[in-house]
Short mmCIF file of C-alpha atoms in Angstrom, two decimals:
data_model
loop_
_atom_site.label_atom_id
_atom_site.label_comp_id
_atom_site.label_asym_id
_atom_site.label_seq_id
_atom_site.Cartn_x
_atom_site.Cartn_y
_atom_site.Cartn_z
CA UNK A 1 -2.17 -41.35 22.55
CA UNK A 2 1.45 -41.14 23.80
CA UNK A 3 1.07 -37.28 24.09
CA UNK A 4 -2.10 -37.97 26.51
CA UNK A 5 0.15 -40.43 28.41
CA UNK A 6 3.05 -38.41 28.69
CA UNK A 7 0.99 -36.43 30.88
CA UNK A 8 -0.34 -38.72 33.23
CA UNK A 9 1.69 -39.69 36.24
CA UNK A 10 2.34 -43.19 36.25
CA UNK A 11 0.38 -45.59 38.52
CA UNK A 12 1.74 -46.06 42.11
CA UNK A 13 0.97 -46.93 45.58
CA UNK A 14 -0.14 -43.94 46.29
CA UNK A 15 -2.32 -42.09 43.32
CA UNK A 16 -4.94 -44.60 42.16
CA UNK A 17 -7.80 -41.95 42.63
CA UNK A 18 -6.09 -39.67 40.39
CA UNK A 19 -4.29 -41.96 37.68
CA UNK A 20 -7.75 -43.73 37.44
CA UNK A 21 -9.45 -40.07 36.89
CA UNK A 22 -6.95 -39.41 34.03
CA UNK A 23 -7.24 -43.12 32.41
CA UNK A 24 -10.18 -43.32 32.23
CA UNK A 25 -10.46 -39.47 30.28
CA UNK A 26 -7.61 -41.05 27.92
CA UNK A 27 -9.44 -44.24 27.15
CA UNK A 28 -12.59 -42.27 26.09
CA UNK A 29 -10.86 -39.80 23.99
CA UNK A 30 -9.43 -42.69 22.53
CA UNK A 31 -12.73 -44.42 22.10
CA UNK A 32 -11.67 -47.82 24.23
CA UNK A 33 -13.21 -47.04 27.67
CA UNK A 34 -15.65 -49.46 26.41
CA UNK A 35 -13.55 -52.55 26.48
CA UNK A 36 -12.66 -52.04 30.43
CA UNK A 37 -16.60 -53.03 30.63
CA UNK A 38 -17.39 -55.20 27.77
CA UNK A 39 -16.77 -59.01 28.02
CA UNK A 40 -15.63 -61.08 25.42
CA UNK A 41 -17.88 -61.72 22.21
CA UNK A 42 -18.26 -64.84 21.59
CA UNK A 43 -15.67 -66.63 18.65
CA UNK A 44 -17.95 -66.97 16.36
CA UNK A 45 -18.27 -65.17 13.60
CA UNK A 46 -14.18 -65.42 13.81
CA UNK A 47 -14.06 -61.86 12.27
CA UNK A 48 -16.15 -59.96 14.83
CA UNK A 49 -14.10 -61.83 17.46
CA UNK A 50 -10.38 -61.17 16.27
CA UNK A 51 -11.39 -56.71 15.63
CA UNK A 52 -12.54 -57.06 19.13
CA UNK A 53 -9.19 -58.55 20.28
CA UNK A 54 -7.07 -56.17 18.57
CA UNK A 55 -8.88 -53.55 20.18
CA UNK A 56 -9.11 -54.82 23.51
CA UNK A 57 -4.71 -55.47 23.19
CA UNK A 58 -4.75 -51.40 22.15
CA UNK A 59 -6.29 -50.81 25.57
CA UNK A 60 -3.87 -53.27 27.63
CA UNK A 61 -0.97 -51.33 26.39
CA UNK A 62 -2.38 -48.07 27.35
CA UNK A 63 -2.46 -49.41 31.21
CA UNK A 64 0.25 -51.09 30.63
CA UNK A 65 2.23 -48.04 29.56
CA UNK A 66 0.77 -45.99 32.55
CA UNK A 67 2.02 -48.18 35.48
CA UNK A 68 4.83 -48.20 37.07
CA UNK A 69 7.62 -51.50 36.33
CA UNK A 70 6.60 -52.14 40.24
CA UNK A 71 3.22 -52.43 39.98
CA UNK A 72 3.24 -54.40 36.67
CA UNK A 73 3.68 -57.72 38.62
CA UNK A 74 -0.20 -57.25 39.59
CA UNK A 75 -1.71 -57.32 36.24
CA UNK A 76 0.66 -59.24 34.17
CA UNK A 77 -1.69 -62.51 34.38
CA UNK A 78 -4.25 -60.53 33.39
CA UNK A 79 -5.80 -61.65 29.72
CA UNK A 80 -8.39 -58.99 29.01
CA UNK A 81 -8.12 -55.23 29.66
CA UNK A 82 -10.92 -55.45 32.00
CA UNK A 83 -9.28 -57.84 34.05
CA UNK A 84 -6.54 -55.53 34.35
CA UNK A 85 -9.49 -53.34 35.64
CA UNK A 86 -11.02 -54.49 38.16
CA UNK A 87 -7.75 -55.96 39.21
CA UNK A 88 -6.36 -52.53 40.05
CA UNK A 89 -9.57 -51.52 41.61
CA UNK A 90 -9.76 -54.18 43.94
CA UNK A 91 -6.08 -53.72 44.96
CA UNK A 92 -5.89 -49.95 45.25
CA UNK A 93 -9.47 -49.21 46.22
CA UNK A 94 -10.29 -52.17 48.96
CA UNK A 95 -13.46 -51.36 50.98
CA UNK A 96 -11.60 -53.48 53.91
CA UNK A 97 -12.26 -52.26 57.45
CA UNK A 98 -8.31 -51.56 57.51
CA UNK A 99 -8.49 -48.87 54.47
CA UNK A 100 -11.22 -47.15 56.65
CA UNK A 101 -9.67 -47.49 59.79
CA UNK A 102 -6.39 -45.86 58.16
CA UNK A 103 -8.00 -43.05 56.45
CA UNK A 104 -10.13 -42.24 59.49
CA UNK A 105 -6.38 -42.17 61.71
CA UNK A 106 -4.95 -39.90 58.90
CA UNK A 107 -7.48 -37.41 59.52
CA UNK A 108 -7.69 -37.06 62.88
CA UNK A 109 -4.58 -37.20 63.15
CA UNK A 110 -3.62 -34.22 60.04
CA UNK A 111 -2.16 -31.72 61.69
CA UNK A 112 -0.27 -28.13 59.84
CA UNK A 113 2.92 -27.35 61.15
CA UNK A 114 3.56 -23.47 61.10
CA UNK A 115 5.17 -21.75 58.53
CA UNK A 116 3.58 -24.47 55.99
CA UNK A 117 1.60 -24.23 53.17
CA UNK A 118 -2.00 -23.83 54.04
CA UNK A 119 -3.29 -24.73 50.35
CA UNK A 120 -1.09 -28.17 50.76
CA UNK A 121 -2.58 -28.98 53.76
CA UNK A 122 -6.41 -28.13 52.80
CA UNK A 123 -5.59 -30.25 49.30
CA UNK A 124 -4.76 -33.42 51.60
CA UNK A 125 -7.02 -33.03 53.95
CA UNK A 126 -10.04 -32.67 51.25
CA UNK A 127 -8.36 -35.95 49.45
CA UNK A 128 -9.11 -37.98 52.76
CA UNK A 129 -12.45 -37.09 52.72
CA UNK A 130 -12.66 -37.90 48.92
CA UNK A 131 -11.60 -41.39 49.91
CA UNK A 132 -13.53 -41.68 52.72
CA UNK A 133 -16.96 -40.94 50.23
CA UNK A 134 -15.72 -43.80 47.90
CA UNK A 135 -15.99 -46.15 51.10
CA UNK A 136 -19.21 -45.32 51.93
CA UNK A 137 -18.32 -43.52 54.65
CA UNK A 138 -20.19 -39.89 54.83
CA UNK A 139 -18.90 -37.50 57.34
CA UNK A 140 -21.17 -34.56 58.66
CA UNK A 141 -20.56 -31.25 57.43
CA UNK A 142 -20.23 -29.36 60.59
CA UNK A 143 -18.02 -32.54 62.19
CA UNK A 144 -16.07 -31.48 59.00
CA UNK A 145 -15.25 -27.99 59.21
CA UNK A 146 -14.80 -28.19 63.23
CA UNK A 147 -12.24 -30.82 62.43
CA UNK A 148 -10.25 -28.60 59.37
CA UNK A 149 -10.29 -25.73 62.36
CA UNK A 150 -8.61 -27.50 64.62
CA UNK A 151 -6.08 -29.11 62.40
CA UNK A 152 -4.68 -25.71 61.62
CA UNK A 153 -1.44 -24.39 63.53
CA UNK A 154 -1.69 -22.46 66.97
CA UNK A 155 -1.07 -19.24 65.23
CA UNK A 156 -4.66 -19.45 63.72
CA UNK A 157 -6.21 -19.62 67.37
CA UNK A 158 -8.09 -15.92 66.86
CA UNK A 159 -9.41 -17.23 63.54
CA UNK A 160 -10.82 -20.34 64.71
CA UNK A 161 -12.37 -18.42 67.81
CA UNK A 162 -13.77 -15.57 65.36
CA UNK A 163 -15.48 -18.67 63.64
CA UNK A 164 -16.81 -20.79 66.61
CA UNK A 165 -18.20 -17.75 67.91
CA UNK A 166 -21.11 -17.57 64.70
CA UNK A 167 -24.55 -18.77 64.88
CA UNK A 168 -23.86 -21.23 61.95
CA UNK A 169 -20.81 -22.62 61.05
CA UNK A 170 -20.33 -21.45 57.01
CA UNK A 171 -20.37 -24.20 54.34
CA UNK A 172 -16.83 -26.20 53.46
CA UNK A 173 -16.22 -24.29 50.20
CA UNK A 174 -16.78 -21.01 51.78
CA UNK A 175 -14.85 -22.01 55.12
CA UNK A 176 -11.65 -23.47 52.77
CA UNK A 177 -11.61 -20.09 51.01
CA UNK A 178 -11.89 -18.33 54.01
CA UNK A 179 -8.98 -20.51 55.87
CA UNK A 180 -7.13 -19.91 52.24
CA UNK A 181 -7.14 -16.26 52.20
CA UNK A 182 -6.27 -15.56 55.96
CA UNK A 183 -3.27 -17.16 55.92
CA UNK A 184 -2.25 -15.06 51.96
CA UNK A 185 -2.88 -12.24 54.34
CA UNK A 186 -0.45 -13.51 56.99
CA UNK A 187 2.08 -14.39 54.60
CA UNK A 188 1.70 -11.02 52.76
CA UNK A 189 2.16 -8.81 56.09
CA UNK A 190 5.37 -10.99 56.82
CA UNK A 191 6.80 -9.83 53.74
CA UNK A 192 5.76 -6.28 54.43
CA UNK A 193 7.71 -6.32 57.80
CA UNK A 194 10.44 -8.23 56.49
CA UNK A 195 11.06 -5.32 53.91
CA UNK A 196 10.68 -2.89 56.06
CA UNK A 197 13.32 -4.07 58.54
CA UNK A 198 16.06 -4.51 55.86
CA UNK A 199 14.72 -0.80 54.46
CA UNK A 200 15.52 0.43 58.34
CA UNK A 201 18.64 -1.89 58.64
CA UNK A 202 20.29 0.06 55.03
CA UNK A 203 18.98 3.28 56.17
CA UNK A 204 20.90 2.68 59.51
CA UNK A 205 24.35 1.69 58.17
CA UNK A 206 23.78 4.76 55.48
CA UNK A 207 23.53 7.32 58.88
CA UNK A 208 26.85 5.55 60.53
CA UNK A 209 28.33 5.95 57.26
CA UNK A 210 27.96 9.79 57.25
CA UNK A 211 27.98 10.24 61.44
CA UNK A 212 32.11 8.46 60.74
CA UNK A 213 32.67 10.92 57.78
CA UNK A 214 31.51 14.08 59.91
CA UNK A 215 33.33 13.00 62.66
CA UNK A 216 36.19 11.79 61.23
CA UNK A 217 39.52 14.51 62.59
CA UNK A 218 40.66 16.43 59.83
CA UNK A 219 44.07 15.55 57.88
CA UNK A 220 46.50 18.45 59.30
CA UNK A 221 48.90 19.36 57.09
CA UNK A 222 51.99 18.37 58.40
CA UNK A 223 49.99 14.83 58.94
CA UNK A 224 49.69 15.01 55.21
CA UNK A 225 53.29 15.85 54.22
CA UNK A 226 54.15 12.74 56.74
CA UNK A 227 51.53 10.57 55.01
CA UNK A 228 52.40 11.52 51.53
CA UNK A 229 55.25 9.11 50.15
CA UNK A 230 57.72 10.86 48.93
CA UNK A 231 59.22 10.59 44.95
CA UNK A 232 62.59 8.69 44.77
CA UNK A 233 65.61 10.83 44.81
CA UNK A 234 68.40 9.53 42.58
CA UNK A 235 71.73 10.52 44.25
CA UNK A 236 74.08 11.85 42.31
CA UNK A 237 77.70 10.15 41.64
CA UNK A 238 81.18 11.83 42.84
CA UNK A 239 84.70 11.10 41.91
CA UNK A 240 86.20 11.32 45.16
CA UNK A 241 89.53 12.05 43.29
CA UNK A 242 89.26 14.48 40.74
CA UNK A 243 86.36 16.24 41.81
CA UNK A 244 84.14 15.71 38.71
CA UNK A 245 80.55 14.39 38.52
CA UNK A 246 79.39 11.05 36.51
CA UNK A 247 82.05 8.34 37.61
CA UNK A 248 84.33 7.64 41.13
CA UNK A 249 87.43 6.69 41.94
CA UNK A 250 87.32 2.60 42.61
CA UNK A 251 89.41 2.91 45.76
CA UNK A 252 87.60 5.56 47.30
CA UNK A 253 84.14 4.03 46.31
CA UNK A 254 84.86 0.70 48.34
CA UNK A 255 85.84 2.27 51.76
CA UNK A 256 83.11 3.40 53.82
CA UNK A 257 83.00 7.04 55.57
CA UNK A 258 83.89 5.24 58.92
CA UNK A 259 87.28 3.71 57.82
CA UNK A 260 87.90 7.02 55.63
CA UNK A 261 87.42 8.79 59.38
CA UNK A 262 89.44 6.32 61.09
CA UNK A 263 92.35 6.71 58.15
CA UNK A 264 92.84 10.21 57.59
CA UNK A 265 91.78 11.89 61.45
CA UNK A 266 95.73 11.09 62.39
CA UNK A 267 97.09 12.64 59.11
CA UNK A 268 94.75 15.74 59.18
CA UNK A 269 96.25 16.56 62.26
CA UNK A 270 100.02 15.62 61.28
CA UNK A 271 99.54 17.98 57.96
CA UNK A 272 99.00 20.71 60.46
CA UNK A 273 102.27 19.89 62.39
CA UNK A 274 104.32 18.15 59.87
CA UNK A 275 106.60 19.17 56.68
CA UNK A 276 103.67 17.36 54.44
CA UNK A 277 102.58 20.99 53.07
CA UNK A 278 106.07 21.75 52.55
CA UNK A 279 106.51 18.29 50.32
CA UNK A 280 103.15 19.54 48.10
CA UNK A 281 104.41 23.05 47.72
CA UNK A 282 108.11 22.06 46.87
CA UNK A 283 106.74 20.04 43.91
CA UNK A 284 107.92 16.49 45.62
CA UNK A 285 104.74 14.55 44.62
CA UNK A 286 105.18 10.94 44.58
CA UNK A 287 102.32 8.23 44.47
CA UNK A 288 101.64 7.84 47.63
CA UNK A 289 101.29 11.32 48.69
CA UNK A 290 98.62 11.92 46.12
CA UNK A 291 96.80 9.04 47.38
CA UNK A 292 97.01 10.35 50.95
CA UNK A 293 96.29 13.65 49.15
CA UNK A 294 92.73 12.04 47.91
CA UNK A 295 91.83 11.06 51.01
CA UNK A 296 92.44 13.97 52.98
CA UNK A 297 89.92 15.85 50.30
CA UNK A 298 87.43 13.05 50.76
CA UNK A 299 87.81 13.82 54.58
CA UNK A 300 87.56 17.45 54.97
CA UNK A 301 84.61 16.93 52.39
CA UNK A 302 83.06 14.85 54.69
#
């Protein structure tokens, strides 16, 4: 029994036709549909009497367990299953001129918006007029289909004028498949199309792709020798002094080429006018003449 339950929807405001449908298949699986008909037997004999009542609690719980905690409140006076019963019917299935009046607006008044589900629509529709037959209330067929036509979007205007315009209006089975399979076709062509556009919008971007690369201007090569970063050059230490490669003089090293200018422009042009060549050749060489010496070679180097 809970398996059967577990698939059944629990009782609401809005399902009664359906959750009664499915109770009532339970209960008779179950062998208890009987006691949502059956009155009490009477007490006597006592044992007769008490099998009854066990039975007849089963079946309370099995409503009980297929109602919403909402609804509950309606049934929980109830002392026989059958109570519970008819109490449900009377609540959920009133024959009231209000229920009819209601059900009668909701159907003249179902309309599909477009771009909906047809089946959806169709399903409700066809569950007003279910609940309209359980009120006694028996709509003619044609009356019927004319009103399904026109409660289907504008889009559907052809279809409902390529049906109006037959001798005979066809049957509500054939006219639901019919309404059914018109708008598969619909939805079917929109995918078509809607492929087909992003197939067109690829193929388009692939065709700029290749109209850029052909008409791209070719790399020249001196635009490629400019372009091409060029590998790090590690510059090669000096002494400034003695000539030699792999160390430099600390003195030297610290004065830029400017100030070496500045310094030794004015003694370049005194050693060609002064006794300083005469000091170097006659052997006279003191400190500061070989420093002066040092930066006269770092000039004319320079």
């Amino acid at each position: 029994m809970a398996e059967s339950q577990a698939r059944i929807e629990a009782l609401s405001k809005s399902n009664f036709e359906t959750w009664k449908l499915q109770m009532e298949a339970v209960l008779i699986k179950n062998d208890r549909f009987k006691y949502l008909s059956e009155v009490a037997p009477p007490p006597q004999p006592k044992e007769a009497y008490d099998s009854w009542k066990i039975e007849d609690g089963k079946t309370k719980a099995d409503l009980i367990l297929c109602i919403q905690p909402s609804e509950l409140k309606l049934v929980k006076n109830c002392l026989t299953a059958k109570d519970m019963w008819e109490k449900l019917e009377r609540t959920y299935l009133s024959k009231g001129p209000a229920r009819k009046a209601n059900l009668l607006k909701s159907l003249l008044q179902l309309k599909i918006e477009t771009g909906s589900d047809v089946r959806d629509h169709i399903r409700k529709f066809f569950d007003i007029i279910d609940k309209l037959q359980d009120l006694d209330i028996v709509i003619d067929e044609d009356l019927t289909s004319v009103m399904l036509l026109y409660s289907l979007p504008a889009n559907f205007e052809t279809f409902r004028v390529a049906i109006e315009s037959r001798d005979e209006l066809p049957k509500l089975d054939t006219l639901r498949i019919k309404i059914i399979d018109e708008w598969q076709s619909r939805a079917d062509q929109s995918l078509s199309k809607d492929d087909e556009a992003y197939a067109a919008k690829f193929e388009n971007q692939f065709r700029n792709q290749r109209f850029k690369a052909k008409t791209k201007p070719k790399e020249t090569v001196d635009d490629r020798k400019r372009n091409t970063p060029k590998p790090h050059r590690s510059r090669k230490i000096k002494c400034l002094t003695c000539g030699l490669q792999g160390h430099e003089d600390t003195l030297a090293a610290n004065v830029s080429r400017r100030k070496i200018r500045k310094l030794t422009a004015p003694l370049v042009f005194a050693s060609q006018i002064s006794p300083m060549h005469e000091t170097v050749a006659s052997g006279s060489w003191t400190p500061g003449t070989q420093r002066i010496c040092a930066i006269m070679s770092l000039s004319s180097s320079i």
